[in-house]
Coordinates of C-alpha atoms in Angstrom, one line a residue:
M1 CA -26.7 35.3 24.4
E2 CA -29.0 32.8 25.9
K3 CA -27.9 28.8 26.4
V4 CA -29.9 26.9 24.5
G5 CA -28.2 23.3 26.0
E6 CA -25.3 21.9 26.6
N7 CA -22.3 23.6 25.3
V8 CA -25.1 25.2 23.0
V9 CA -25.7 29.3 22.7
K10 CA -28.1 31.2 21.0
I11 CA -27.6 34.9 19.7
F12 CA -29.9 36.9 17.7
I13 CA -28.4 39.3 15.5
D14 CA -29.8 41.9 13.3
G15 CA -30.3 41.4 9.5
I16 CA -29.9 37.2 10.2
G17 CA -32.5 35.7 13.3
D18 CA -31.3 33.2 15.4
V19 CA -27.9 31.8 15.4
Y20 CA -26.3 28.7 17.1
F21 CA -22.9 28.2 18.5
N22 CA -22.4 24.4 19.8
L23 CA -19.6 25.0 20.8
Q24 CA -17.3 21.6 21.5
K25 CA -14.0 21.2 22.6
Y26 CA -12.5 20.9 19.4
S27 CA -14.9 22.0 16.3
T28 CA -17.8 24.7 16.2
T29 CA -21.0 24.5 14.4
I30 CA -22.9 27.8 13.4
S31 CA -26.6 27.2 12.2
E32 CA -29.5 30.2 10.9
E33 CA -32.1 28.4 11.4
H34 CA -31.9 25.6 9.1
K35 CA -30.8 27.4 6.0
F36 CA -27.1 27.6 7.1
G37 CA -25.0 25.9 9.0
W38 CA -21.7 24.6 9.1
K39 CA -19.3 22.5 11.7
L40 CA -15.4 24.1 11.2
R41 CA -12.5 22.3 13.8
N42 CA -10.6 25.7 15.1
S43 CA -8.3 24.8 12.4
D44 CA -10.2 23.5 9.3
N45 CA -13.1 23.9 7.5
M46 CA -15.1 20.8 7.6
G47 CA -18.5 21.1 5.9
G48 CA -22.3 22.2 6.8
F49 CA -25.0 22.8 4.4
F50 CA -26.4 25.6 2.5
D51 CA -29.0 26.6 -0.1
G52 CA -30.6 23.2 0.1
V53 CA -27.0 21.6 -1.0
S54 CA -24.4 19.9 1.2
Y55 CA -20.7 20.0 1.0
R56 CA -17.7 18.6 3.1
R57 CA -14.0 19.1 2.9
G58 CA -11.8 16.8 2.6
L59 CA -8.3 16.9 4.6
D60 CA -6.9 17.0 0.9
N61 CA -8.6 20.1 0.0
R62 CA -11.1 18.9 -2.1
L63 CA -14.9 19.4 -1.9
M64 CA -17.7 17.1 -2.0
K65 CA -21.2 18.4 -3.0
K66 CA -24.1 16.4 -1.9
F67 CA -27.7 16.4 -3.0
F68 CA -30.7 15.0 -4.6
D69 CA -31.8 15.1 -8.3
K70 CA -34.9 14.7 -9.9
D71 CA -36.0 11.9 -9.0
G72 CA -35.0 11.7 -5.8
S73 CA -31.4 9.3 -6.3
K74 CA -28.6 11.1 -3.7
V75 CA -25.7 12.7 -6.3
K76 CA -22.2 13.1 -4.9
I77 CA -19.5 14.5 -6.9
F78 CA -16.5 16.4 -6.6
V79 CA -16.7 20.6 -7.4
G80 CA -14.0 21.9 -9.9
D81 CA -11.9 24.5 -8.1
E82 CA -14.2 27.2 -9.3
E83 CA -17.1 25.9 -7.3
K84 CA -14.7 24.5 -4.3
R85 CA -13.3 28.9 -3.9
K86 CA -16.9 30.1 -4.1
V87 CA -18.0 28.4 -1.6
I88 CA -15.1 28.2 1.0
E89 CA -15.3 32.4 0.4
D90 CA -18.8 32.2 0.9
V91 CA -18.6 29.9 4.3
I92 CA -15.8 32.7 5.4
E93 CA -18.1 35.4 4.5
R94 CA -21.0 34.4 6.5
V95 CA -19.1 33.9 9.5
L96 CA -17.5 37.4 9.6
K97 CA -21.0 38.9 9.0
I98 CA -21.8 37.1 12.5
R99 CA -18.3 37.5 13.9
D100 CA -19.2 41.6 13.1
A101 CA -22.7 41.8 14.7
L102 CA -21.8 40.8 17.8
S103 CA -21.4 42.7 20.3
G104 CA -18.3 42.4 22.2
N105 CA -19.4 40.5 25.9
E106 CA -19.3 37.1 23.4
H107 CA -16.2 36.5 24.7
E108 CA -15.6 32.4 23.3
V109 CA -17.5 32.5 20.7
L110 CA -15.9 35.6 19.2
E111 CA -12.6 33.8 19.9
R112 CA -13.5 30.7 18.6
L113 CA -14.8 32.7 14.8
D114 CA -11.2 34.6 15.2
E115 CA -9.7 31.7 14.7
I116 CA -11.6 29.9 12.9
L117 CA -11.5 33.1 10.2
K118 CA -7.8 32.8 10.0
W119 CA -8.3 29.6 7.4
D120 CA -9.3 31.4 4.7
Y121 CA -9.3 29.9 0.8
K122 CA -5.7 30.3 0.4
Q123 CA -4.9 29.0 4.2
L124 CA -7.1 25.5 3.1
E125 CA -5.0 24.8 -0.3
K126 CA -1.4 25.3 1.4
D127 CA -2.7 22.6 4.4
G128 CA -4.3 20.2 1.4
I129 CA -0.2 20.6 -0.3
K130 CA 0.7 20.0 3.2
F131 CA -1.9 17.3 3.3
F132 CA 0.2 15.4 0.6
S133 CA 3.6 15.8 3.1
V134 CA 2.4 14.0 4.8
Y135 CA 0.5 11.2 3.2
K136 CA 0.0 9.1 0.0
P137 CA -3.8 9.7 -0.6
I138 CA -5.9 8.0 1.8
S139 CA -8.1 6.0 -1.3
I140 CA -10.8 4.5 0.9
L141 CA -11.9 3.3 5.1
P142 CA -15.0 1.6 5.9
P143 CA -17.5 3.9 6.8
D144 CA -17.4 3.2 10.6
Q145 CA -13.8 4.4 10.5
Y146 CA -14.3 7.8 8.5
F147 CA -14.2 9.6 11.8
S148 CA -10.7 7.6 12.2
L149 CA -6.8 8.8 12.6
V150 CA -5.4 6.9 9.3
L151 CA -1.5 5.9 10.1
Q152 CA -0.2 4.2 7.3
P153 CA 2.6 1.9 8.6
A154 CA 2.6 0.6 4.6
E155 CA 1.6 2.1 1.3
G156 CA -0.3 0.7 -2.0
C157 CA -1.5 -3.1 -2.0
S158 CA 0.6 -6.1 -1.9
W159 CA -2.3 -7.7 -4.5
N160 CA -3.6 -5.0 -6.3
K161 CA -4.7 -7.2 -9.0
C162 CA -8.3 -7.8 -8.3
T163 CA -10.1 -6.7 -11.3
F164 CA -12.7 -4.3 -10.0
C165 CA -10.8 -2.1 -8.1
S166 CA -8.7 0.8 -8.9
F167 CA -8.1 2.5 -5.5
Y168 CA -4.0 1.4 -5.6
Q169 CA -2.7 1.5 -8.8
D170 CA -0.8 4.8 -8.3
R171 CA 1.3 3.4 -5.8
R172 CA 3.6 -0.3 -5.2
F173 CA 2.6 -1.9 -1.8
R174 CA 5.8 -1.6 1.0
V175 CA 6.4 -1.7 4.5
K176 CA 7.9 1.2 6.2
S177 CA 10.9 0.7 8.4
P178 CA 10.3 1.5 12.7
D179 CA 12.6 4.8 11.9
E180 CA 10.5 6.2 8.8
F181 CA 6.9 5.3 10.4
L182 CA 7.9 7.0 13.5
N183 CA 8.7 10.1 11.7
H184 CA 5.3 9.5 9.6
V185 CA 3.5 9.4 12.8
K186 CA 5.2 12.8 14.3
K187 CA 4.3 14.4 11.1
V188 CA 0.9 13.6 11.5
K189 CA 0.7 14.6 15.1
E190 CA 1.7 18.0 13.7
F191 CA -0.2 18.1 10.7
F192 CA -3.7 17.5 13.0
G193 CA -2.8 19.7 16.0
R194 CA -5.7 20.0 18.4
A195 CA -8.0 18.4 16.3
I196 CA -6.6 15.1 16.8
G197 CA -9.1 15.1 19.5
L198 CA -11.6 14.4 16.5
R199 CA -10.5 11.0 15.8
K200 CA -12.1 8.4 17.6
S201 CA -9.5 5.2 16.3
I202 CA -7.1 4.3 14.9
F203 CA -6.8 3.2 11.3
L204 CA -4.1 1.7 9.5
G205 CA -3.6 1.4 6.1
D206 CA -3.6 1.3 3.5
A207 CA -5.5 -1.7 1.7
N208 CA -3.7 -4.7 3.6
A209 CA -1.4 -3.2 6.1
L210 CA -1.9 -6.7 8.6
I211 CA -0.2 -8.7 5.9
I212 CA 3.0 -6.9 7.6
P213 CA 4.8 -9.8 8.5
Q214 CA 4.1 -10.2 12.5
K215 CA 7.3 -9.1 14.0
R216 CA 7.5 -5.7 11.8
L217 CA 3.7 -5.0 12.2
V218 CA 4.5 -5.3 16.3
E219 CA 6.8 -2.8 16.1
L220 CA 5.3 -0.6 14.1
I221 CA 2.1 -1.0 16.4
K222 CA 3.9 -0.8 19.6
I223 CA 5.3 3.0 17.8
I224 CA 1.5 3.8 17.8
H225 CA 1.0 2.9 21.9
D226 CA 4.1 4.5 22.7
E227 CA 2.9 8.4 20.5
F228 CA -1.0 7.7 21.3
P229 CA -3.4 6.9 23.4
I230 CA -5.0 3.8 23.1
G231 CA -8.1 2.5 25.3
K232 CA -6.5 4.6 28.3
S233 CA -6.1 7.6 29.4
K234 CA -2.1 9.2 28.4
N235 CA 0.1 12.0 29.9
G236 CA 0.2 15.1 27.5
F237 CA -3.6 13.8 25.8
D238 CA -6.9 14.8 26.8
H239 CA -8.2 12.4 24.6
V240 CA -8.1 8.6 24.2
F241 CA -8.8 6.6 20.9
D242 CA -10.8 3.2 21.5
G243 CA -8.3 0.8 19.6
I244 CA -6.8 -0.3 16.2
Y245 CA -8.9 -1.2 12.9
S246 CA -7.3 -2.3 9.6
F247 CA -7.7 -3.4 6.2
L248 CA -6.7 -7.5 5.6
D249 CA -7.4 -9.6 2.2
I250 CA -8.5 -13.2 2.3
F251 CA -5.0 -14.8 1.4
G252 CA -2.9 -12.2 4.0
A253 CA -5.2 -13.3 6.5
E254 CA -4.7 -17.0 6.0
R255 CA -1.2 -16.5 6.4
K256 CA -1.9 -15.5 10.1
S257 CA -2.0 -17.8 13.0
Y258 CA -4.3 -17.5 15.5
D259 CA -1.6 -16.7 18.5
E260 CA -0.8 -14.1 15.8
Y261 CA -4.4 -12.9 16.1
V262 CA -4.2 -13.5 19.7
E263 CA -1.1 -11.5 19.9
L264 CA -2.6 -8.4 17.6
R265 CA -6.0 -8.6 20.0
D266 CA -3.8 -7.6 22.9
L267 CA -2.3 -4.6 21.6
L268 CA -5.8 -3.1 21.1
L269 CA -6.6 -4.7 16.8
K270 CA -10.5 -4.4 17.5
R271 CA -11.8 -4.8 14.1
I272 CA -10.4 -6.3 10.8
Y273 CA -12.0 -6.0 7.6
I274 CA -12.4 -8.3 4.8
G275 CA -13.6 -8.2 1.6
L276 CA -15.5 -11.2 0.7
E277 CA -17.6 -9.1 -2.0
T278 CA -19.2 -12.8 -3.2
G279 CA -20.1 -16.4 -2.3
D280 CA -20.1 -17.4 -5.3
A281 CA -16.5 -19.3 -6.4
N282 CA -17.5 -19.0 -9.8
L283 CA -17.7 -15.6 -9.5
F284 CA -14.8 -14.9 -6.9
K285 CA -12.4 -16.2 -9.5
Y286 CA -13.6 -13.4 -12.4
L287 CA -13.0 -10.8 -9.6
N288 CA -9.4 -12.1 -9.3
K289 CA -9.8 -11.6 -5.3
P290 CA -6.9 -13.6 -3.6
G291 CA -8.1 -16.7 -1.9
S292 CA -11.9 -18.1 -1.2
P293 CA -15.1 -17.8 -0.3
D294 CA -14.7 -21.2 1.9
G295 CA -10.6 -19.6 3.1
C296 CA -13.3 -16.9 4.0
V297 CA -15.0 -18.4 6.6
E298 CA -12.3 -19.6 7.6
V299 CA -9.9 -16.9 8.6
V300 CA -12.7 -15.4 10.1
Q301 CA -13.5 -18.6 12.6
T302 CA -9.6 -17.8 13.1
I303 CA -9.9 -14.3 13.9
K304 CA -13.6 -14.6 16.0
S305 CA -11.6 -16.8 18.0
A306 CA -9.2 -14.4 19.6
G307 CA -11.5 -12.3 20.1
I308 CA -11.6 -10.1 17.0
N309 CA -14.7 -8.5 15.1
V310 CA -14.8 -8.5 11.5
G311 CA -16.5 -6.1 9.2
V312 CA -17.2 -8.5 5.8
I313 CA -17.6 -6.2 2.7
I314 CA -20.0 -7.7 -0.3
L315 CA -19.6 -6.6 -3.5
A316 CA -23.3 -5.5 -4.3
G317 CA -23.9 -5.8 -8.5
A318 CA -20.7 -7.8 -8.7
G319 CA -21.1 -9.8 -12.0
G320 CA -24.3 -8.7 -13.6
K321 CA -27.4 -10.2 -14.2
K322 CA -25.2 -13.0 -15.3
F323 CA -24.3 -14.0 -11.7
Y324 CA -27.6 -12.0 -10.4
E325 CA -29.5 -15.0 -8.9
A326 CA -26.1 -16.7 -7.5
H327 CA -24.4 -14.6 -6.1
V328 CA -27.0 -13.9 -3.6
K329 CA -27.9 -17.2 -3.0
N330 CA -24.3 -17.8 -2.2
T331 CA -23.1 -14.6 -0.8
V332 CA -26.1 -15.3 2.2
E333 CA -24.9 -18.8 2.2
T334 CA -21.3 -18.0 2.9
I335 CA -22.1 -15.0 5.6
L336 CA -24.2 -17.2 7.6
K337 CA -21.4 -19.9 7.6
M338 CA -19.6 -17.5 9.9
P339 CA -19.8 -17.2 13.4
L340 CA -21.1 -13.5 13.7
G341 CA -21.9 -12.1 16.8
N342 CA -22.3 -8.4 18.6
G343 CA -19.9 -5.6 17.0
D344 CA -19.0 -7.3 13.8
I345 CA -20.4 -5.5 10.5
V346 CA -21.5 -6.9 7.0
Y347 CA -21.5 -4.1 4.9
L348 CA -22.9 -3.6 1.1
S349 CA -21.2 -2.1 -1.1
P350 CA -22.1 -1.4 -4.4
L351 CA -20.7 -1.7 -7.5
V352 CA -18.3 1.0 -8.9
L353 CA -17.6 0.3 -12.2
D354 CA -15.1 4.1 -12.8
E355 CA -11.4 2.8 -14.5
A356 CA -12.6 -1.0 -13.7
D357 CA -11.7 -1.6 -17.3
E358 CA -10.3 -5.4 -16.9
Y359 CA -13.8 -6.0 -14.9
V360 CA -15.7 -4.6 -17.5
R361 CA -13.9 -6.7 -20.7
I362 CA -14.6 -10.1 -18.8
M363 CA -18.2 -9.4 -17.9
N364 CA -18.8 -8.2 -22.0
E365 CA -16.9 -11.6 -23.1
L366 CA -19.2 -13.3 -20.7
G367 CA -22.3 -11.2 -21.7
S368 CA -23.3 -9.8 -18.3
E369 CA -25.1 -6.8 -18.5
T370 CA -24.4 -4.1 -15.6
L371 CA -27.6 -3.7 -13.0
D372 CA -29.2 0.2 -13.3
K373 CA -29.2 1.6 -9.9
F374 CA -33.1 0.0 -9.4
E375 CA -32.0 -3.4 -9.6
M376 CA -29.0 -2.9 -7.5
A377 CA -31.3 -1.8 -5.0
K378 CA -33.2 -4.5 -5.2
Q379 CA -30.0 -7.2 -4.8
I380 CA -29.4 -5.5 -1.9
Q381 CA -32.9 -5.4 -0.4
K382 CA -32.4 -9.2 -1.1
I383 CA -29.4 -10.0 0.2
K384 CA -30.4 -7.8 3.9
E385 CA -33.4 -10.4 3.7
G386 CA -31.4 -13.5 3.9
L387 CA -29.0 -12.1 6.5
K388 CA -32.0 -10.4 8.3
G389 CA -31.3 -12.6 11.4
L390 CA -27.9 -11.4 11.8
N391 CA -29.1 -8.5 13.2
K392 CA -30.3 -10.7 16.6
L393 CA -26.6 -11.5 17.0
G394 CA -26.1 -8.2 17.2
V395 CA -24.9 -7.9 13.5
R396 CA -24.7 -4.5 12.1
V397 CA -25.8 -5.2 7.8
T398 CA -25.2 -2.0 6.0
L399 CA -24.5 0.1 3.2
Y400 CA -21.1 0.7 2.3
D401 CA -21.3 3.9 -0.7
I402 CA -17.7 4.6 -1.8
Q403 CA -18.5 7.3 -3.6
E404 CA -19.9 8.8 -0.1
F405 CA -16.2 8.8 1.3
I406 CA -14.1 11.5 1.7
Y407 CA -11.4 11.5 4.1

């Protein structure tokens, strides 16, 4: 066994070659000279790559496969049960082969592999079922929060009428009582176990949890502070979360005052994600969003003045060809009215039409064709060009592909 880096060891195994083990505090990554690589929690099977395809397993036990098609476009799909079983069993077989080939002197590596091998396909299936006793489906997160610890003080979306969105059609909006939320938090802690250390921040779900009336919201956030170390260490924990994050729609954001945002900032709310979608007021109406582009500018000003960062989400491709130029021009102008700076993000999220039946009907009536993937890419680039000056202010302008998401 040879140490080749901090927490990384290399072991030569007959019939396989050099195998690298990255032994992190909460996870183990195994790789075989770029042919096979897999990251595993000590109590879970996370994902990796082999045969030129990458995979990621969600906590709900879905498995996403990503690869490039013949024209170089990235394809993201959830595999069926048969393929999922084959992939997981292949990984377990590879890990078992490596474990059996070790000499017996690599004690830490052996302990980790023995723990991993407890998580076979059957056990992972059980864990996926258990996930739904803890959570409602986690439909979407901002990309910078994919490795957050999601807590659900509210379920669903208080508006749930946007023509292009079907994320929360399977549940009604409701706010948990303090007792119910505390029970939920304790179930989350038990479900994750030590692997909770892989989570970097706290994200409040679902669609716009911050719309919860301020008194109740503060009460629920204080429960989180009682149960987790946020911003500073806490007895019984060897991991600290960097802050709290959440979605909020424009209408909900307009209902909170500057003083309420300051109160949330003091409770370590670090960033609020708001779906502007478009700066074009006419198109905005067809998306049936609550609020308005001008209202979005105003709430961003209030939130920023209170010392909280924002993530503003733009729906690339919205309105199709009929609204192409107006969408680009007015969106760029609207974003540039906002006092954005270091720590803020502008996300460009390509429109996905799965189950967006109402949006499709409206666009068909207006005679607006959907952008193809090349037109979509060009529009994203045009918006980026219009916002390139924000980079000097420390604002990230980046892609948000909702088809990449799995929790």
